[in-house]
mmCIF file of C-alpha atoms in Angstrom:
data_model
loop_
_atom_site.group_PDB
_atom_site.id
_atom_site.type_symbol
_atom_site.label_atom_id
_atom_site.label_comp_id
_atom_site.label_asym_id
_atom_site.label_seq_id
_atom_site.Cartn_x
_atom_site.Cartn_y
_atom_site.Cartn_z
ATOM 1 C CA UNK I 191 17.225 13.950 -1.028
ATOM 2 C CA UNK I 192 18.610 16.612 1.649
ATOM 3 C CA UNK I 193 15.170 17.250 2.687
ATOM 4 C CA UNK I 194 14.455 14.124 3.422
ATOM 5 C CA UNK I 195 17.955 13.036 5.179
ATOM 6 C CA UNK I 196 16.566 16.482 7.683
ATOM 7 C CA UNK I 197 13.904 14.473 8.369
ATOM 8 C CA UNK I 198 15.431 11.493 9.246
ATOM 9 C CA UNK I 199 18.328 13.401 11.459
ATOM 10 C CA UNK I 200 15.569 14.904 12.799
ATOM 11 C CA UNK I 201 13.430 11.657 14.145
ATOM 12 C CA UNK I 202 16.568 10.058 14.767
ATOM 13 C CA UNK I 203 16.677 13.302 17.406
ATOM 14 C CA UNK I 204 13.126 13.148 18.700
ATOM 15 C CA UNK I 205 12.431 9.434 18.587
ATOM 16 C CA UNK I 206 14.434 8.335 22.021
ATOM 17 C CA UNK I 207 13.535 11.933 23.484
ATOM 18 C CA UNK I 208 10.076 10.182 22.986
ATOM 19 C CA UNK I 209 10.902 7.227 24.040
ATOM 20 C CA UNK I 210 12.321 8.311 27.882
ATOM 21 C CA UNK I 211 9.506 10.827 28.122
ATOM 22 C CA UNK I 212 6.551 8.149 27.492
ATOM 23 C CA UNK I 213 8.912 5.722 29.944
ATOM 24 C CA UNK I 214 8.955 8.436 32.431
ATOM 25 C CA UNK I 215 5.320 8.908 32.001
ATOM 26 C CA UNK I 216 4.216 5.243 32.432
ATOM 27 C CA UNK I 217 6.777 5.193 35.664
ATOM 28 C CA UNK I 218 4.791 8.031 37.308
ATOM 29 C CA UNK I 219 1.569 7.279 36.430
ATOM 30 C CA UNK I 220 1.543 3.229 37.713
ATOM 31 C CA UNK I 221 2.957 4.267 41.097
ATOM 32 C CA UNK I 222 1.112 8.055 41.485
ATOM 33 C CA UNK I 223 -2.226 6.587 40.354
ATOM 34 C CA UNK I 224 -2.697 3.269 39.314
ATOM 35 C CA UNK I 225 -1.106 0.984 42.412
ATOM 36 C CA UNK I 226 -2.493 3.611 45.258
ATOM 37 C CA UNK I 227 -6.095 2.944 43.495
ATOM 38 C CA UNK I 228 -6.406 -0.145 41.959
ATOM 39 C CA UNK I 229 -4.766 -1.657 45.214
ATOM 40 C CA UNK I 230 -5.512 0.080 48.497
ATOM 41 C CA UNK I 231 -3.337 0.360 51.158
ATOM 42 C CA UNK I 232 -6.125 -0.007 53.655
ATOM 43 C CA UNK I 233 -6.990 -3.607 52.518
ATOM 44 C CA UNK I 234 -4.966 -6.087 53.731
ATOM 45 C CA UNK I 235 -5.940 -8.467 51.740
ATOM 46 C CA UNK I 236 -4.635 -7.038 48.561
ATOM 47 C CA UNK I 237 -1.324 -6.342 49.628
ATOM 48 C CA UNK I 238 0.072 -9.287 48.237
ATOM 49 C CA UNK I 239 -1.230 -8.156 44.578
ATOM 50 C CA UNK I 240 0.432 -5.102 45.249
ATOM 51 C CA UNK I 241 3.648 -6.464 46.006
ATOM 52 C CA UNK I 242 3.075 -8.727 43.004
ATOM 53 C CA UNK I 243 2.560 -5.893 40.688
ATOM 54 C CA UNK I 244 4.636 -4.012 41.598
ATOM 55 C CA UNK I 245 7.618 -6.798 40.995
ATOM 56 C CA UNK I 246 6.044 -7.461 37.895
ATOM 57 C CA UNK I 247 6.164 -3.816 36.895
ATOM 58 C CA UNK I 248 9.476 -3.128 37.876
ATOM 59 C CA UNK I 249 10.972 -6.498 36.072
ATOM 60 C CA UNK I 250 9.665 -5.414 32.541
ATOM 61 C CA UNK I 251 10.550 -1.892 32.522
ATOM 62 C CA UNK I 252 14.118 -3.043 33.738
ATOM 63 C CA UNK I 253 14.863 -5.199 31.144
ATOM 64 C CA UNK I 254 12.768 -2.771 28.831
ATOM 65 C CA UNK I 255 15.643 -0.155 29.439
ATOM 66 C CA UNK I 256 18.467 -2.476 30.043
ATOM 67 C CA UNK I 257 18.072 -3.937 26.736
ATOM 68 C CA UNK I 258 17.783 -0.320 25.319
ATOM 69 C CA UNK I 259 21.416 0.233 26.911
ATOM 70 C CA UNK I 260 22.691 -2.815 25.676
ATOM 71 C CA UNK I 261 21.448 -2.213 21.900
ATOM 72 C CA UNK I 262 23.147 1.115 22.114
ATOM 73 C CA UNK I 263 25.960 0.311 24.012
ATOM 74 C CA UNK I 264 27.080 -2.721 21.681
ATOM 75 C CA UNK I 265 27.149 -1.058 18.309
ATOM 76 C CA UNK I 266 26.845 -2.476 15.092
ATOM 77 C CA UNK I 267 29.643 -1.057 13.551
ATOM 78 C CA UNK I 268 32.723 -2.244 11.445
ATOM 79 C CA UNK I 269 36.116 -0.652 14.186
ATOM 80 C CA UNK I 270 38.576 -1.423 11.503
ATOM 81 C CA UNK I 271 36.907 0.607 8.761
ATOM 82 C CA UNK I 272 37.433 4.573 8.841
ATOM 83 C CA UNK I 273 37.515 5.854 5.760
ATOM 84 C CA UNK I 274 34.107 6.136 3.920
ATOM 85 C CA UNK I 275 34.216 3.499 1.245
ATOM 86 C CA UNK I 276 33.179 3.474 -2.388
ATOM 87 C CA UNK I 277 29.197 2.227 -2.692
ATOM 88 C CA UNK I 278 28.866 -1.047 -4.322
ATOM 89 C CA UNK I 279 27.924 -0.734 -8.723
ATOM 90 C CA UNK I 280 24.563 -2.488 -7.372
ATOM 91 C CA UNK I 281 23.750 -0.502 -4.520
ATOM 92 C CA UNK I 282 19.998 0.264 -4.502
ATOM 93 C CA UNK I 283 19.942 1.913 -1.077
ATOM 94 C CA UNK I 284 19.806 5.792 -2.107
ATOM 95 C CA UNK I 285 18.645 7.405 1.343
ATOM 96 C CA UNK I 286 20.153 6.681 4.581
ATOM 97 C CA UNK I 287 22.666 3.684 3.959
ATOM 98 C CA UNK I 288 24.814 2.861 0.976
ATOM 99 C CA UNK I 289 25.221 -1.112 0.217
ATOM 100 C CA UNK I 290 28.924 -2.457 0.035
ATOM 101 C CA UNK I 291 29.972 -5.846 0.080
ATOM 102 C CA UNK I 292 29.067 -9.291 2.145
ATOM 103 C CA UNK I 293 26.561 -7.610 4.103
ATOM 104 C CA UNK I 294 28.277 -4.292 5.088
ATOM 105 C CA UNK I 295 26.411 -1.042 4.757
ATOM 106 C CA UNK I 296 27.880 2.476 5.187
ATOM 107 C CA UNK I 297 25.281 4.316 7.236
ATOM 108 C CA UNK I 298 24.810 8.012 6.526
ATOM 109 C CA UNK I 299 22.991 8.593 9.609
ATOM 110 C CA UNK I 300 25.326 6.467 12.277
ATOM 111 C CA UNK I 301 28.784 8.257 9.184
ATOM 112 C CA UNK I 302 29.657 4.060 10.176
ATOM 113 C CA UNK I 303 30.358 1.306 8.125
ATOM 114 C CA UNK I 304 27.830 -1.322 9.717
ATOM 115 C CA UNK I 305 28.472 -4.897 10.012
ATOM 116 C CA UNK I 306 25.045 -7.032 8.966
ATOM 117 C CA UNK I 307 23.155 -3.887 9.071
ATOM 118 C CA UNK I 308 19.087 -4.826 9.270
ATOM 119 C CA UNK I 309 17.953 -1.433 9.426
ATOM 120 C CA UNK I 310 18.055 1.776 11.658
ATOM 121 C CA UNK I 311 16.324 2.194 14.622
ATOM 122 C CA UNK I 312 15.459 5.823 15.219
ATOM 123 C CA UNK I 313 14.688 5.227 19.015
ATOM 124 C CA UNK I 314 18.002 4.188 19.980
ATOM 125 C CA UNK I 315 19.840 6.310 17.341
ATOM 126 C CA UNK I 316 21.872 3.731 15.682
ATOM 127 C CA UNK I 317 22.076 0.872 13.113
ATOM 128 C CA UNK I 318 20.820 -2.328 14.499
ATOM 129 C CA UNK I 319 23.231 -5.357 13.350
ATOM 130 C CA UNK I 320 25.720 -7.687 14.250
ATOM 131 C CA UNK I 321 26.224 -6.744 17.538
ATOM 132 C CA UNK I 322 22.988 -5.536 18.750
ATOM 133 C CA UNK I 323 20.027 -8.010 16.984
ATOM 134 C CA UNK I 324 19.490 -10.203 20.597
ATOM 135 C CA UNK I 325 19.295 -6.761 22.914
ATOM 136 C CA UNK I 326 16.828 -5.488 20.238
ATOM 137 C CA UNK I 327 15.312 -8.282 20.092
ATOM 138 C CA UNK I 328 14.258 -8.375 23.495
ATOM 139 C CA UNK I 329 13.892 -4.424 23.630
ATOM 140 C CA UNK I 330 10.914 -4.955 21.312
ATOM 141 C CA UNK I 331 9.603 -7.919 23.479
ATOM 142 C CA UNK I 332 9.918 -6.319 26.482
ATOM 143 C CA UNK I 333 8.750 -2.771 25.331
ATOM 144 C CA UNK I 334 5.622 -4.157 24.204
ATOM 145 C CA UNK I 335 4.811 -6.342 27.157
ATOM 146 C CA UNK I 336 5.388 -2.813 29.488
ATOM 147 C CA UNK I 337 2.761 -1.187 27.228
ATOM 148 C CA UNK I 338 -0.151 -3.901 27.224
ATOM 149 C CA UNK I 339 0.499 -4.251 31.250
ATOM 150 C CA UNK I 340 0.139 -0.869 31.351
ATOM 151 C CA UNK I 341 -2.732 -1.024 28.844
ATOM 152 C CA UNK I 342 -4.704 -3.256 31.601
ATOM 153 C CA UNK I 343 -3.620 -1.289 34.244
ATOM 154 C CA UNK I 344 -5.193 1.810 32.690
ATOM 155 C CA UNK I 345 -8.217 -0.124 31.807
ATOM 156 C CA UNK I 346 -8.598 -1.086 35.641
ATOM 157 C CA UNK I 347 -7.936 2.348 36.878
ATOM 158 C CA UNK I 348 -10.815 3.823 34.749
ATOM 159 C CA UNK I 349 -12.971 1.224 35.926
ATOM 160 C CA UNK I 350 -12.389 1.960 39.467
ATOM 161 C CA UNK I 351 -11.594 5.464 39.548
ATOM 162 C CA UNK I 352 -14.326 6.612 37.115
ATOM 163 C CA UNK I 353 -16.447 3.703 37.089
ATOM 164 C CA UNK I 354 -16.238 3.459 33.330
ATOM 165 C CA UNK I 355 -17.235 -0.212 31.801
ATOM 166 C CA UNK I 356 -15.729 -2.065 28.985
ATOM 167 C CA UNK I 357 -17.311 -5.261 28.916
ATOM 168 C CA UNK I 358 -19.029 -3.599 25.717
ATOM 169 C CA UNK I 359 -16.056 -4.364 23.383
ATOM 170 C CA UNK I 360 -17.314 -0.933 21.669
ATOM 171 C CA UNK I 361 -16.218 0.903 24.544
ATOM 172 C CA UNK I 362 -12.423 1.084 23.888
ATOM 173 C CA UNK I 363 -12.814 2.267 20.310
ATOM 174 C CA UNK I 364 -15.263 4.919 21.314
ATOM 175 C CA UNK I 365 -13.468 6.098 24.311
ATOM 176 C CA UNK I 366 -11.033 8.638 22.648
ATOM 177 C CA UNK I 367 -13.756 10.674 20.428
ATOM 178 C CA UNK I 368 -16.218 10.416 23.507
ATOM 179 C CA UNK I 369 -13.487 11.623 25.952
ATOM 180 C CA UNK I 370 -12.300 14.708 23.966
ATOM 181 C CA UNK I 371 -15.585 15.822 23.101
ATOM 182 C CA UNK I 372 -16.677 15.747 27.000
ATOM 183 C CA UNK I 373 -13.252 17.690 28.206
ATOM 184 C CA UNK I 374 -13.835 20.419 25.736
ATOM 185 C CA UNK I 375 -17.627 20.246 27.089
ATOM 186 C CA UNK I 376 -16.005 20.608 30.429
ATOM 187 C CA UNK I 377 -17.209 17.393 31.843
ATOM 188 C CA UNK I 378 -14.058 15.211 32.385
ATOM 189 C CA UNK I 379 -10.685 16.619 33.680
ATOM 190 C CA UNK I 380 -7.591 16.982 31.568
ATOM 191 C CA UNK I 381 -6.178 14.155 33.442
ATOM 192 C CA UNK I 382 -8.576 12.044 32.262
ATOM 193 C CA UNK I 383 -8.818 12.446 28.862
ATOM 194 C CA UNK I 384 -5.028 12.113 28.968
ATOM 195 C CA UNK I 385 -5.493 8.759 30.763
ATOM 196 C CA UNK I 386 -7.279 8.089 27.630
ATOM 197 C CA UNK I 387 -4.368 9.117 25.561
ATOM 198 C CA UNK I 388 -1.714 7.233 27.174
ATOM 199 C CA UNK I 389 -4.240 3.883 26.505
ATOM 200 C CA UNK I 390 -3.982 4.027 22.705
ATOM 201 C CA UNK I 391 -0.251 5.437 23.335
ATOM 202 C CA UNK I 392 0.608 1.959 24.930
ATOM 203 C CA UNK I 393 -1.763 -0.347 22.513
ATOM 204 C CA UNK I 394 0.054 1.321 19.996
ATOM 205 C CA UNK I 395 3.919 1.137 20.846
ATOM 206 C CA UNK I 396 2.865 -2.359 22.245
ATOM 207 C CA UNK I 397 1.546 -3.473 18.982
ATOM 208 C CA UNK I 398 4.429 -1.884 16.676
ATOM 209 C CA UNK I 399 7.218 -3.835 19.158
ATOM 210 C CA UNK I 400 5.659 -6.939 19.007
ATOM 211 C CA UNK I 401 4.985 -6.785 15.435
ATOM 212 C CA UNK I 402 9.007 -5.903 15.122
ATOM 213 C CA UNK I 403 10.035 -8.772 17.214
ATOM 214 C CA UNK I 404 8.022 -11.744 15.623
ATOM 215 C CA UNK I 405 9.523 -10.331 11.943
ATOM 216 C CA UNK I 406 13.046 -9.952 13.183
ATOM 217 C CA UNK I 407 12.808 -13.237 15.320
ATOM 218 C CA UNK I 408 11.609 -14.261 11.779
ATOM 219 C CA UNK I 409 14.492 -13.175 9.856
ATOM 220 C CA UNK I 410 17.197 -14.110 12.300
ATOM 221 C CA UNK I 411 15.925 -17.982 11.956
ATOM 222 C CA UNK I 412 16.145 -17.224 8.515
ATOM 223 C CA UNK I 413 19.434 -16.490 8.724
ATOM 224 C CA UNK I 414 19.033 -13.018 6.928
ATOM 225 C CA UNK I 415 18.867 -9.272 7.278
ATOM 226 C CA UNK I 416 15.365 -6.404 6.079
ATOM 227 C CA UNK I 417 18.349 -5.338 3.995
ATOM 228 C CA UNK I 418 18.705 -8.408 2.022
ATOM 229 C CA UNK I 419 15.010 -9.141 2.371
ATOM 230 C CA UNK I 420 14.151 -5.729 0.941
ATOM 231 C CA UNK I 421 16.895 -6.090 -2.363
ATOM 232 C CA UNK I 422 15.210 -9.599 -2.673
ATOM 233 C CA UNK I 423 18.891 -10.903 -1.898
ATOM 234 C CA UNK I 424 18.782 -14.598 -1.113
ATOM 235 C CA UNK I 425 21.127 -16.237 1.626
ATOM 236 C CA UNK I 426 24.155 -17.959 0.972
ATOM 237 C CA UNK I 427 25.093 -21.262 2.462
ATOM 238 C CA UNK I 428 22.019 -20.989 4.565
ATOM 239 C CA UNK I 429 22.490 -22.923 8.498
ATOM 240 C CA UNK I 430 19.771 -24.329 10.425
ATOM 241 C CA UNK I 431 17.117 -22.170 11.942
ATOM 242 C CA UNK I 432 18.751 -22.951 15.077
ATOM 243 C CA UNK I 433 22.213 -22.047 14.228
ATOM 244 C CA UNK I 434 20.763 -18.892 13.333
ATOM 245 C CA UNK I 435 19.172 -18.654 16.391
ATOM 246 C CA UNK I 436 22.267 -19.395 18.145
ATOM 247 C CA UNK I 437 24.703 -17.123 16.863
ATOM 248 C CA UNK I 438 22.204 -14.136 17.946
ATOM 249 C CA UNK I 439 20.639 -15.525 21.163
ATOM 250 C CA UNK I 440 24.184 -17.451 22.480
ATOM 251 C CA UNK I 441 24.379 -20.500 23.898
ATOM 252 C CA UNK I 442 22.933 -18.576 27.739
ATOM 253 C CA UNK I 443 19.581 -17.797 25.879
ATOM 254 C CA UNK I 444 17.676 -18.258 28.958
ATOM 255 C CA UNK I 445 19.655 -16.214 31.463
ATOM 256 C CA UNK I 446 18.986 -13.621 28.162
ATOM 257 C CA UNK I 447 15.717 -13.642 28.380
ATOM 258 C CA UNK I 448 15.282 -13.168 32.053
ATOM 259 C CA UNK I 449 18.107 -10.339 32.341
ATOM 260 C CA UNK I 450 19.730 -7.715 29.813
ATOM 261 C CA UNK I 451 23.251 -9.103 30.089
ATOM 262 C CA UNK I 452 25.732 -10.228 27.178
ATOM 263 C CA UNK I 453 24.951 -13.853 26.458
ATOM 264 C CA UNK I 454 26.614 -14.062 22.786
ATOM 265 C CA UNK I 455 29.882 -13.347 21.149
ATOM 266 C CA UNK I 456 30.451 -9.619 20.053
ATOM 267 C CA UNK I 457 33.642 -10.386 17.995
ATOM 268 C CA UNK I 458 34.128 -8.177 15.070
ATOM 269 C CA UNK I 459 33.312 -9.953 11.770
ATOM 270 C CA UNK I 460 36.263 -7.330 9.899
ATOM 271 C CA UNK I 461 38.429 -9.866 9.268
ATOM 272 C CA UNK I 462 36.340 -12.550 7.620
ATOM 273 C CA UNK I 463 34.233 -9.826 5.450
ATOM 274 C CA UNK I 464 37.667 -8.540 3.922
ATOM 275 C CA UNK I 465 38.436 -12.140 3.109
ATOM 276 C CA UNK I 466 35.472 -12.475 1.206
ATOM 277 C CA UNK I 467 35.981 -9.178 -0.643
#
């Protein structure tokens, strides 16, 4: 049990250390090397796709990061509720939470008692719940569409810079092995086999984000939590799909889905879960 609470302290350490570096990363490389190459600033004509790119670009990491702010900055946590509580007889989390009552969790990672806990995200170092769903929610959507734009970005750049094909669909899963065997042959540069890297770096984090959103978008309709889906707990008094989505998205979905902004209630739920208890 404590060594595997060290492990989780310690990827709840590394994973947004990660997180900024690969952001920092993808920031340098689209404006160092892919824009200057892909798009020219000696053609005239493609100055418009620059532009274009570039706004595109600079909208999905913003609201890529400003949802990451938002998730952290609007905790899931319970403020009336400072003294560690007693776990619940039927608690079956054993690891990093301990299950209480109507939906409240005491986090051993966050020391909080959380408030519709769904689970703990290790990238932005807390407990994602009441609070914090929507901005995680759109985190994950707009994390993932950064890393496939920056996926087809890279793509381009090879093809230009190194005049490497992929209309073979065979190409992309052979590039990797290929790559590393011809830098330690010593006939690519270490630039370009990291290129390589950073592909399968963003086809990766892109697919784990949007695999994340579409279950918690999934759950949220549902009207429950991965906490109660994992105990096999079913909801209670169960609203329409788009009550659900209401209470999460707000009634200003769409200015929420354009911006990182507060578009929902964050009212503490205290009060009612007491009630219940």
């Amino acid at each position: 049990m404590f060594t595997r609470m060290l492990k989780l302290r310690l990827l709840n350490a590394v994973a947004p250390a990660y997180f900024f570096v690969a952001t920092a990363v993808t920031f340098i490389l689209h404006f160092a090397f892919f824009i200057p190459t892909i798009f020219p600033n000696t053609d005239a004509s493609l100055r418009g796709s620059t532009t274009l790119h570039t706004v595109v670009f600079l909208f999905l990491m913003f609201n890529a990061l400003g949802n990451y702010i938002m998730t952290i900055k609007y905790p899931a946590e319970s403020a009336n509720e400072t003294v560690v509580p007693v776990c619940s007889a039927h608690c079956s989390d054993k690891v990093d939470a301990h299950y209480l009552l109507n939906g409240r969790h005491f986090c051993k990672l966050c020391k909080k008692v959380i408030l519709k806990r769904d689970h703990h995200c290790f990238f932005t170092g807390n407990c994602i719940g009441n609070k914090n769903m929507r901005y995680f929610i759109m985190f994950c959507i707009y994390t993932s569409c950064t890393c496939l734009y920056s996926l087809v970005l890279g793509v381009a750049f090879l093809t230009v810079e190194y005049s490497i094909s992929f209309e073979n669909p065979l190409t992309f899963l052979t590039l990797l092995p290929l790559s590393t065997g011809y830098f330690f042959a010593g006939t690519i540069s270490g630039l370009q086999l990291f290129l390589v890297l950073m592909l399968y770096v963003w086809l990766g984090i892109g697919l784990v984000c949007a695999g994340f959103c579409c279950q918690q978008v999934l759950l949220v309709a549902r009207g429950q939590t991965w906490c109660q889906m994992q105990r096999g707990q079913l909801v209670q008094n169960r609203s329409p799909w788009r009550n659900n989505l209401k209470d999460v998205f707000g009634t200003r979905w769409i200015l929420g889905l354009l911006l990182p902004v507060q578009t929902a209630e964050t009212c503490s739920e205290d009060t009612d879960a007491h009630k219940q208890d």
